[in-house]
mmCIF file of C-alpha atoms and ligand atoms in Angstrom:
data_model
loop_
_atom_site.group_PDB
_atom_site.id
_atom_site.type_symbol
_atom_site.label_atom_id
_atom_site.label_comp_id
_atom_site.label_asym_id
_atom_site.label_seq_id
_atom_site.Cartn_x
_atom_site.Cartn_y
_atom_site.Cartn_z
ATOM 1 C CA MET X 1 -26.179 -13.436 9.220
ATOM 2 C CA THR X 2 -23.116 -11.340 8.241
ATOM 3 C CA SER X 3 -23.794 -8.042 6.186
ATOM 4 C CA TYR X 4 -21.167 -7.498 3.710
ATOM 5 C CA HIS X 5 -19.847 -4.382 1.694
ATOM 6 C CA LEU X 6 -22.008 -4.179 -1.384
ATOM 7 C CA PRO X 7 -19.719 -4.394 -4.414
ATOM 8 C CA VAL X 8 -19.742 -1.309 -6.613
ATOM 9 C CA MET X 9 -20.827 -1.890 -10.323
ATOM 10 C CA ALA X 10 -20.123 -5.624 -10.051
ATOM 11 C CA GLU X 11 -21.855 -6.537 -13.327
ATOM 12 C CA THR X 12 -19.687 -4.204 -15.160
ATOM 13 C CA VAL X 13 -16.552 -5.444 -13.636
ATOM 14 C CA VAL X 14 -17.347 -9.061 -14.362
ATOM 15 C CA LYS X 15 -18.427 -8.076 -18.147
ATOM 16 C CA LEU X 16 -15.085 -6.275 -18.558
ATOM 17 C CA PHE X 17 -13.100 -9.128 -17.235
ATOM 18 C CA SER X 18 -15.161 -11.716 -19.629
ATOM 19 C CA HIS X 19 -12.751 -10.004 -22.410
ATOM 20 C CA CYS X 20 -9.685 -11.098 -20.595
ATOM 21 C CA PRO X 21 -7.639 -14.142 -21.495
ATOM 22 C CA ASN X 22 -8.201 -17.195 -19.315
ATOM 23 C CA GLY X 23 -6.295 -17.494 -15.878
ATOM 24 C CA CYS X 24 -5.932 -15.498 -12.747
ATOM 25 C CA ILE X 25 -7.721 -12.318 -11.821
ATOM 26 C CA VAL X 26 -6.071 -10.345 -9.030
ATOM 27 C CA ASP X 27 -8.591 -8.672 -6.718
ATOM 28 C CA ALA X 28 -5.974 -6.316 -5.033
ATOM 29 C CA THR X 29 -8.472 -4.767 -2.775
ATOM 30 C CA VAL X 30 -10.695 -8.017 -2.232
ATOM 31 C CA GLY X 31 -12.377 -6.692 1.161
ATOM 32 C CA THR X 32 -15.172 -9.028 2.076
ATOM 33 C CA GLY X 33 -14.989 -10.454 -1.399
ATOM 34 C CA GLY X 34 -18.413 -8.999 -3.112
ATOM 35 C CA HIS X 35 -16.455 -8.488 -6.611
ATOM 36 C CA ALA X 36 -14.341 -11.686 -6.152
ATOM 37 C CA GLU X 37 -17.525 -13.791 -5.405
ATOM 38 C CA ALA X 38 -19.099 -12.270 -8.630
ATOM 39 C CA ILE X 39 -15.905 -12.903 -10.612
ATOM 40 C CA LEU X 40 -15.795 -16.665 -9.409
ATOM 41 C CA LEU X 41 -19.428 -17.210 -9.980
ATOM 42 C CA SER X 42 -19.220 -15.821 -13.630
ATOM 43 C CA ASN X 43 -16.988 -18.431 -15.157
ATOM 44 C CA ASP X 44 -15.573 -21.639 -13.674
ATOM 45 C CA SER X 45 -12.130 -21.431 -15.411
ATOM 46 C CA ILE X 46 -11.360 -18.379 -13.330
ATOM 47 C CA HIS X 47 -8.974 -18.173 -10.426
ATOM 48 C CA VAL X 48 -8.822 -15.310 -8.184
ATOM 49 C CA VAL X 49 -6.124 -14.002 -5.899
ATOM 50 C CA GLY X 50 -7.457 -11.611 -3.326
ATOM 51 C CA ILE X 51 -5.378 -9.288 -1.531
ATOM 52 C CA ASP X 52 -6.048 -6.939 1.578
ATOM 53 C CA ARG X 53 -4.146 -5.095 3.918
ATOM 54 C CA ASP X 54 -6.856 -5.329 6.565
ATOM 55 C CA SER X 55 -6.657 -8.766 8.348
ATOM 56 C CA SER X 56 -10.226 -8.644 10.126
ATOM 57 C CA VAL X 57 -11.822 -7.986 6.725
ATOM 58 C CA LEU X 58 -9.956 -10.847 5.106
ATOM 59 C CA GLU X 59 -11.199 -13.160 7.724
ATOM 60 C CA LEU X 60 -14.651 -12.549 6.542
ATOM 61 C CA CYS X 61 -13.610 -12.738 3.047
ATOM 62 C CA ARG X 62 -12.262 -16.218 3.946
ATOM 63 C CA VAL X 63 -15.484 -17.512 5.265
ATOM 64 C CA ARG X 64 -17.612 -16.116 2.418
ATOM 65 C CA LEU X 65 -15.421 -17.662 -0.127
ATOM 66 C CA GLU X 66 -14.283 -20.828 1.106
ATOM 67 C CA ARG X 67 -16.875 -22.749 -1.116
ATOM 68 C CA PHE X 68 -14.850 -21.877 -4.097
ATOM 69 C CA GLY X 69 -11.942 -24.103 -2.606
ATOM 70 C CA ASN X 70 -8.554 -23.714 -4.539
ATOM 71 C CA ARG X 71 -10.063 -21.436 -7.139
ATOM 72 C CA ILE X 72 -9.376 -18.568 -4.565
ATOM 73 C CA LYS X 73 -6.244 -17.635 -2.720
ATOM 74 C CA LEU X 74 -6.347 -14.925 -0.273
ATOM 75 C CA ILE X 75 -3.139 -12.849 1.015
ATOM 76 C CA GLN X 76 -2.850 -10.189 3.673
ATOM 77 C CA GLY X 77 -0.740 -7.343 2.596
ATOM 78 C CA ARG X 78 -0.435 -3.942 0.945
ATOM 79 C CA PHE X 79 -0.957 -3.775 -2.920
ATOM 80 C CA SER X 80 2.186 -1.808 -3.256
ATOM 81 C CA GLN X 81 3.779 -5.019 -2.482
ATOM 82 C CA ILE X 82 1.848 -6.706 -5.355
ATOM 83 C CA GLU X 83 4.793 -8.103 -7.310
ATOM 84 C CA ARG X 84 6.258 -9.504 -4.238
ATOM 85 C CA LEU X 85 3.070 -11.036 -2.931
ATOM 86 C CA LEU X 86 2.210 -12.745 -6.178
ATOM 87 C CA GLY X 87 5.761 -13.787 -6.830
ATOM 88 C CA GLU X 88 5.528 -15.866 -3.454
ATOM 89 C CA ILE X 89 2.511 -18.056 -4.987
ATOM 90 C CA GLY X 90 4.254 -18.409 -8.378
ATOM 91 C CA VAL X 91 2.422 -15.704 -10.387
ATOM 92 C CA GLY X 92 5.097 -13.553 -12.176
ATOM 93 C CA SER X 93 5.596 -10.830 -14.964
ATOM 94 C CA SER X 94 2.921 -11.016 -17.727
ATOM 95 C CA GLN X 95 0.709 -13.617 -15.925
ATOM 96 C CA ALA X 96 -2.246 -11.839 -14.656
ATOM 97 C CA ALA X 97 -5.226 -11.816 -16.774
ATOM 98 C CA GLY X 98 -6.835 -9.092 -14.831
ATOM 99 C CA ILE X 99 -6.100 -6.821 -11.937
ATOM 100 C CA LEU X 100 -9.139 -5.075 -9.856
ATOM 101 C CA LEU X 101 -8.429 -1.915 -7.552
ATOM 102 C CA ASP X 102 -11.712 -0.937 -5.817
ATOM 103 C CA LEU X 103 -10.188 1.829 -3.959
ATOM 104 C CA GLY X 104 -11.098 3.289 -0.544
ATOM 105 C CA LEU X 105 -12.707 1.970 2.420
ATOM 106 C CA ASN X 106 -14.764 -1.308 3.154
ATOM 107 C CA SER X 107 -18.193 -0.648 4.826
ATOM 108 C CA LEU X 108 -17.094 -2.786 7.573
ATOM 109 C CA GLN X 109 -14.130 -0.547 8.286
ATOM 110 C CA VAL X 110 -16.357 2.626 8.216
ATOM 111 C CA ASP X 111 -19.160 0.975 10.263
ATOM 112 C CA THR X 112 -16.869 0.026 12.817
ATOM 113 C CA PRO X 113 -16.608 2.922 15.417
ATOM 114 C CA GLY X 114 -13.183 1.512 16.951
ATOM 115 C CA ARG X 115 -11.580 1.895 13.766
ATOM 116 C CA GLY X 116 -12.107 5.785 13.993
ATOM 117 C CA PHE X 117 -12.731 6.163 10.006
ATOM 118 C CA SER X 118 -16.223 7.710 10.638
ATOM 119 C CA TYR X 119 -16.903 11.410 11.405
ATOM 120 C CA MET X 120 -20.725 10.061 12.443
ATOM 121 C CA VAL X 121 -19.941 7.991 15.324
ATOM 122 C CA ASP X 122 -17.492 8.265 18.232
ATOM 123 C CA GLY X 123 -14.474 6.291 18.290
ATOM 124 C CA PRO X 124 -10.490 6.671 18.738
ATOM 125 C CA LEU X 125 -8.386 8.678 16.306
ATOM 126 C CA ASP X 126 -6.856 5.730 14.296
ATOM 127 C CA MET X 127 -7.984 5.446 10.673
ATOM 128 C CA ARG X 128 -5.287 2.776 9.659
ATOM 129 C CA MET X 129 -6.535 -0.141 7.577
ATOM 130 C CA ASP X 130 -3.902 -2.103 8.887
ATOM 131 C CA ALA X 131 -4.083 -1.395 12.704
ATOM 132 C CA THR X 132 -0.885 -3.178 13.228
ATOM 133 C CA GLN X 133 1.292 -0.910 11.234
ATOM 134 C CA GLY X 134 2.199 2.825 10.686
ATOM 135 C CA ILE X 135 1.150 6.019 12.458
ATOM 136 C CA ALA X 136 -2.477 6.264 13.727
ATOM 137 C CA ALA X 137 -4.636 9.806 12.944
ATOM 138 C CA SER X 138 -4.145 10.631 16.595
ATOM 139 C CA ASP X 139 -0.344 10.845 15.957
ATOM 140 C CA LEU X 140 -0.849 13.106 13.045
ATOM 141 C CA VAL X 141 -3.453 15.256 14.768
ATOM 142 C CA ASN X 142 -1.501 15.616 17.913
ATOM 143 C CA GLU X 143 2.132 16.140 16.450
ATOM 144 C CA ALA X 144 1.928 17.656 13.008
ATOM 145 C CA THR X 145 2.780 21.452 12.647
ATOM 146 C CA GLU X 146 0.190 23.788 11.692
ATOM 147 C CA ASP X 147 1.811 24.242 8.183
ATOM 148 C CA GLU X 148 1.860 20.545 7.798
ATOM 149 C CA LEU X 149 -1.677 20.162 8.432
ATOM 150 C CA VAL X 150 -2.591 22.998 6.233
ATOM 151 C CA GLU X 151 -0.654 21.498 3.351
ATOM 152 C CA LEU X 152 -2.301 18.135 3.789
ATOM 153 C CA PHE X 153 -5.956 19.688 3.735
ATOM 154 C CA ARG X 154 -5.290 21.877 0.836
ATOM 155 C CA ALA X 155 -3.827 18.898 -1.134
ATOM 156 C CA ASN X 156 -7.236 17.057 -0.430
ATOM 157 C CA GLY X 157 -9.158 20.023 -1.918
ATOM 158 C CA GLU X 158 -9.912 21.773 1.223
ATOM 159 C CA TYR X 159 -8.597 25.200 0.887
ATOM 160 C CA GLN X 160 -11.073 27.830 2.333
ATOM 161 C CA ASN X 161 -10.843 26.282 5.852
ATOM 162 C CA ALA X 162 -7.580 24.574 5.969
ATOM 163 C CA ARG X 163 -5.519 27.301 8.080
ATOM 164 C CA ARG X 164 -8.617 28.029 10.517
ATOM 165 C CA VAL X 165 -9.062 24.496 10.884
ATOM 166 C CA SER X 166 -5.422 23.485 11.587
ATOM 167 C CA ARG X 167 -5.120 26.426 14.048
ATOM 168 C CA ALA X 168 -8.169 25.017 15.907
ATOM 169 C CA ILE X 169 -6.904 21.630 16.042
ATOM 170 C CA ILE X 170 -3.503 22.937 17.505
ATOM 171 C CA ALA X 171 -5.250 25.058 19.972
ATOM 172 C CA SER X 172 -7.405 22.030 21.376
ATOM 173 C CA ARG X 173 -4.660 19.343 21.630
ATOM 174 C CA PRO X 174 -4.430 16.673 22.748
ATOM 175 C CA LEU X 175 -7.446 15.094 21.004
ATOM 176 C CA HIS X 176 -8.210 11.465 21.302
ATOM 177 C CA SER X 177 -11.592 10.817 19.712
ATOM 178 C CA THR X 178 -13.530 11.382 16.370
ATOM 179 C CA THR X 179 -16.164 13.243 18.209
ATOM 180 C CA GLN X 180 -13.455 15.664 19.749
ATOM 181 C CA LEU X 181 -12.167 16.521 16.342
ATOM 182 C CA VAL X 182 -15.528 16.650 14.369
ATOM 183 C CA ASP X 183 -16.548 19.269 17.242
ATOM 184 C CA VAL X 184 -13.038 21.136 16.619
ATOM 185 C CA ILE X 185 -13.554 21.345 12.827
ATOM 186 C CA ASP X 186 -17.279 22.444 13.142
ATOM 187 C CA ARG X 187 -16.482 25.164 15.323
ATOM 188 C CA ALA X 188 -13.600 26.347 12.860
ATOM 189 C CA VAL X 189 -15.203 26.249 9.635
ATOM 190 C CA SER X 190 -16.637 29.439 8.223
ATOM 191 C CA GLY X 191 -20.324 29.984 7.519
ATOM 192 C CA SER X 192 -20.300 29.629 3.640
ATOM 193 C CA ALA X 193 -18.468 26.200 4.049
ATOM 194 C CA ARG X 194 -21.498 24.937 5.772
ATOM 195 C CA LYS X 195 -23.789 25.362 2.979
ATOM 196 C CA ARG X 196 -21.634 22.850 0.855
ATOM 197 C CA LYS X 197 -23.130 19.372 0.311
ATOM 198 C CA GLY X 198 -21.938 16.658 2.702
ATOM 199 C CA HIS X 199 -20.641 16.527 6.381
ATOM 200 C CA VAL X 200 -18.365 19.644 7.370
ATOM 201 C CA ALA X 201 -15.723 17.153 8.420
ATOM 202 C CA LYS X 202 -15.700 14.943 5.483
ATOM 203 C CA ARG X 203 -12.743 16.246 3.386
ATOM 204 C CA PHE X 204 -10.754 16.800 6.648
ATOM 205 C CA PHE X 205 -11.097 13.016 7.771
ATOM 206 C CA GLN X 206 -10.518 12.031 4.045
ATOM 207 C CA ALA X 207 -7.244 13.874 3.935
ATOM 208 C CA MET X 208 -6.076 12.312 7.280
ATOM 209 C CA ARG X 209 -6.979 8.717 6.129
ATOM 210 C CA VAL X 210 -5.181 9.260 2.806
ATOM 211 C CA TYR X 211 -2.015 10.293 4.691
ATOM 212 C CA VAL X 212 -2.261 7.694 7.515
ATOM 213 C CA ASN X 213 -2.406 4.829 4.875
ATOM 214 C CA GLU X 214 0.018 6.409 2.488
ATOM 215 C CA GLU X 215 -2.646 5.844 -0.134
ATOM 216 C CA GLN X 216 -1.317 8.104 -3.088
ATOM 217 C CA ALA X 217 2.117 6.269 -2.808
ATOM 218 C CA GLU X 218 0.330 2.946 -2.816
ATOM 219 C CA LEU X 219 -1.741 3.768 -5.688
ATOM 220 C CA ALA X 220 1.265 4.981 -7.775
ATOM 221 C CA THR X 221 3.127 1.804 -6.966
ATOM 222 C CA VAL X 222 0.506 -0.695 -7.872
ATOM 223 C CA LEU X 223 -0.538 1.154 -11.108
ATOM 224 C CA ASP X 224 2.926 0.875 -12.180
ATOM 225 C CA ALA X 225 3.433 -2.714 -11.079
ATOM 226 C CA SER X 226 0.205 -3.716 -13.013
ATOM 227 C CA MET X 227 1.644 -3.013 -16.394
ATOM 228 C CA ARG X 228 4.416 -5.693 -15.528
ATOM 229 C CA LEU X 229 2.038 -8.166 -14.132
ATOM 230 C CA LEU X 230 -0.655 -8.334 -16.665
ATOM 231 C CA SER X 231 -0.689 -10.703 -19.765
ATOM 232 C CA ASP X 232 -1.211 -9.582 -23.193
ATOM 233 C CA GLY X 233 -5.044 -8.769 -23.579
ATOM 234 C CA GLY X 234 -5.502 -8.386 -19.589
ATOM 235 C CA TYR X 235 -7.487 -5.729 -17.992
ATOM 236 C CA LEU X 236 -6.626 -3.237 -15.283
ATOM 237 C CA ILE X 237 -9.955 -2.074 -13.777
ATOM 238 C CA THR X 238 -10.021 0.475 -11.346
ATOM 239 C CA ILE X 239 -12.957 2.149 -9.225
ATOM 240 C CA SER X 240 -12.058 5.242 -7.309
ATOM 241 C CA TYR X 241 -14.399 7.493 -5.002
ATOM 242 C CA HIS X 242 -12.696 10.965 -4.849
ATOM 243 C CA SER X 243 -11.001 13.194 -7.330
ATOM 244 C CA GLY X 244 -7.683 12.661 -6.218
ATOM 245 C CA GLU X 245 -7.367 9.145 -6.972
ATOM 246 C CA ASP X 246 -9.402 9.368 -10.216
ATOM 247 C CA GLY X 247 -6.810 11.973 -11.312
ATOM 248 C CA MET X 248 -3.902 9.956 -10.643
ATOM 249 C CA ILE X 249 -5.512 6.970 -12.650
ATOM 250 C CA LYS X 250 -6.460 9.096 -15.436
ATOM 251 C CA ALA X 251 -3.059 10.628 -15.779
ATOM 252 C CA PHE X 252 -1.427 7.095 -15.399
ATOM 253 C CA MET X 253 -3.724 5.480 -18.142
ATOM 254 C CA ARG X 254 -3.082 8.410 -20.636
ATOM 255 C CA TYR X 255 0.680 8.029 -20.259
ATOM 256 C CA ALA X 256 0.473 4.246 -20.413
ATOM 257 C CA GLU X 257 -1.495 4.365 -23.743
ATOM 258 C CA THR X 258 0.851 6.845 -25.394
ATOM 259 C CA GLY X 259 4.182 5.515 -23.545
ATOM 260 C CA GLY X 260 4.757 9.448 -22.850
ATOM 261 C CA CYS X 261 4.936 10.018 -26.777
ATOM 262 C CA GLN X 262 5.111 13.937 -27.294
ATOM 263 C CA CYS X 263 5.151 13.787 -31.201
ATOM 264 C CA PRO X 264 2.550 15.817 -32.883
ATOM 265 C CA PRO X 265 -0.388 13.548 -33.609
ATOM 266 C CA GLN X 266 -0.602 14.037 -37.280
ATOM 267 C CA LEU X 267 2.850 12.861 -37.602
ATOM 268 C CA PRO X 268 4.585 9.503 -37.051
ATOM 269 C CA CYS X 269 6.070 8.910 -33.733
ATOM 270 C CA ARG X 270 9.722 9.372 -33.753
ATOM 271 C CA CYS X 271 10.632 9.630 -30.172
ATOM 272 C CA GLY X 272 10.587 5.805 -29.728
ATOM 273 C CA ALA X 273 7.910 5.920 -26.916
ATOM 274 C CA VAL X 274 6.386 2.496 -26.630
ATOM 275 C CA SER X 275 2.484 2.339 -25.649
ATOM 276 C CA LEU X 276 1.806 -0.224 -23.201
ATOM 277 C CA GLY X 277 -1.945 -0.864 -24.175
ATOM 278 C CA ARG X 278 -5.128 1.111 -24.610
ATOM 279 C CA MET X 279 -8.081 2.766 -22.514
ATOM 280 C CA VAL X 280 -10.944 -0.011 -22.925
ATOM 281 C CA PHE X 281 -13.420 3.140 -23.242
ATOM 282 C CA ARG X 282 -12.970 6.799 -23.048
ATOM 283 C CA GLY X 283 -13.851 8.542 -19.665
ATOM 284 C CA VAL X 284 -15.420 6.921 -16.737
ATOM 285 C CA ARG X 285 -18.486 4.361 -16.222
ATOM 286 C CA LYS X 286 -20.609 5.361 -13.273
ATOM 287 C CA PRO X 287 -23.248 3.318 -11.137
ATOM 288 C CA THR X 288 -26.792 3.763 -12.229
ATOM 289 C CA ARG X 289 -29.483 5.593 -10.347
ATOM 290 C CA ASP X 290 -31.063 2.375 -9.139
ATOM 291 C CA GLU X 291 -27.339 1.156 -7.795
ATOM 292 C CA ILE X 292 -27.017 4.553 -6.070
ATOM 293 C CA ASP X 293 -30.458 4.191 -4.441
ATOM 294 C CA ASN X 294 -29.799 0.603 -3.143
ATOM 295 C CA ASN X 295 -26.252 1.472 -2.233
ATOM 296 C CA PRO X 296 -25.585 5.185 -1.543
ATOM 297 C CA ARG X 297 -21.959 4.628 -0.922
ATOM 298 C CA ALA X 298 -21.480 3.853 -4.566
ATOM 299 C CA LYS X 299 -22.577 7.501 -5.437
ATOM 300 C CA SER X 300 -19.105 9.071 -6.233
ATOM 301 C CA ALA X 301 -17.722 5.845 -7.848
ATOM 302 C CA LYS X 302 -15.842 6.345 -11.165
ATOM 303 C CA LEU X 303 -14.752 3.066 -13.080
ATOM 304 C CA ARG X 304 -11.977 2.998 -15.607
ATOM 305 C CA ALA X 305 -10.365 0.244 -17.647
ATOM 306 C CA PHE X 306 -7.158 -0.197 -19.355
ATOM 307 C CA GLU X 307 -6.098 -3.182 -21.624
ATOM 308 C CA ARG X 308 -2.425 -4.256 -21.569
ATOM 309 C CA VAL X 309 -1.023 -4.804 -25.051
ATOM 310 C CA ILE X 310 2.424 -6.305 -25.296
ATOM 311 C CA SER X 311 3.659 -5.349 -28.562
ATOM 312 C CA ALA X 312 5.071 -7.780 -31.116
ATOM 313 C CA THR X 313 8.427 -5.672 -31.083
ATOM 314 C CA GLY X 314 9.762 -7.528 -28.063
ATOM 315 C CA GLU X 315 8.606 -5.388 -25.267
ATOM 316 C CA ARG X 316 7.468 -7.939 -22.781
ATOM 317 C CA GLU X 317 7.410 -6.703 -19.193
ATOM 318 C CA GLY X 318 6.222 -3.013 -19.310
ATOM 319 C CA ARG X 319 8.624 -0.315 -18.332
ATOM 320 C CA GLU X 320 9.048 1.951 -15.276
ATOM 321 C CA LEU X 321 6.505 4.941 -15.519
HETATM 322 C C1 SAM Y 1 -13.874 -0.484 -1.359
HETATM 323 S S1 SAM Y 1 -13.058 -1.811 -0.227
HETATM 324 C C2 SAM Y 1 -13.116 -3.172 -1.396
HETATM 325 C C3 SAM Y 1 -14.423 -3.825 -1.218
HETATM 326 C C4 SAM Y 1 -14.538 -5.044 -2.518
HETATM 327 N N1 SAM Y 1 -14.272 -4.793 -3.702
HETATM 328 C C5 SAM Y 1 -15.768 -5.912 -2.009
HETATM 329 O O1 SAM Y 1 -16.465 -6.302 -3.112
HETATM 330 O O2 SAM Y 1 -15.918 -6.406 -0.820
HETATM 331 C C6 SAM Y 1 -11.596 -1.525 -0.504
HETATM 332 C C7 SAM Y 1 -10.516 -2.474 0.015
HETATM 333 O O3 SAM Y 1 -9.321 -2.120 -0.093
HETATM 334 C C8 SAM Y 1 -8.434 -2.244 0.955
HETATM 335 N N2 SAM Y 1 -7.412 -1.612 0.805
HETATM 336 C C9 SAM Y 1 -6.964 -0.257 0.599
HETATM 337 N N3 SAM Y 1 -5.957 0.129 0.281
HETATM 338 C C10 SAM Y 1 -5.113 -0.871 0.231
HETATM 339 C C11 SAM Y 1 -3.930 -1.180 0.103
HETATM 340 N N4 SAM Y 1 -3.095 -0.202 -0.169
HETATM 341 N N5 SAM Y 1 -3.403 -2.343 -0.078
HETATM 342 C C12 SAM Y 1 -4.127 -3.455 0.145
HETATM 343 N N6 SAM Y 1 -5.515 -3.486 0.379
HETATM 344 C C13 SAM Y 1 -6.262 -2.090 0.623
HETATM 345 C C14 SAM Y 1 -9.103 -1.753 2.099
HETATM 346 O O4 SAM Y 1 -8.803 -2.530 3.463
HETATM 347 C C15 SAM Y 1 -10.521 -2.237 1.884
HETATM 348 O O5 SAM Y 1 -10.910 -3.573 2.365
#
């Protein structure tokens, strides 16, 4: 029997989507289909479009969800292309009842040594979610300058050891495997950093994965597109696993809620900003202790939800943010 990725906070996701208008829910990170299955089981009138850039994960999803027949449609592609991908199957502006972004990696990707995502097992330095496109981590590790590596690691919150590790990487080139890279990082990091929680290589690997997969640009584009795709009352639900992602989502939702209005809150708005909707609740939802015990990968998850509200004043399709 196949063991699938365990969907994080699936009950919360299903409950939130139950407030949306009837129609099509787009799971833009469908993975092996855990959330999609829970959503399809929750209501017979829901259709799901699942998108994932990783064809091997999508194959398992196809097998898992085939019993739902034409209520599920799977598409391989990047979620930054979501408008084009949905347009090709006839889902246009203001036609999605909900959009789910469960970011990061699928357990299958992490647990397959040949993908090179894990600092716990030996594998090639790849880290691409779609192994047919873009540069691999080995290109980055073996070709970037010291300053480029330092900037990359610092941007991912690794300040203390960015320079030392970058120098060590350059001195040890060429590097071909995850084990070699972990070894270099391990020898380069200072004593105090070792006392931090988590593996010494964790943030370095994460920084490389985010770069290789252009995760920040992907996220910025899909957030923006979601406002044009959602119907009135439709929900955008996001689940993120590190502070960089969550910070982007939080800033986006705040901006979308106010429309960028800078007017003093005690006075009526005079700047003409148009709100695109409202946050469904303030702050984030997190998994329960029980869920984390059952699925330790859920530990850092933060869920946010935004309701698209299309104003009666004629604003129909959202504007560029
Ligand atoms: C955390 S997993 C989703 C798991 C899924 N919710 C489930 O229940 O099985 C994230 C998935 O998003 C996919 N993904 C990440 N970035 C993507 C992007 N820019 N475009 C499309 N898929 C992406 C990954 O390949 C991975 O399968």
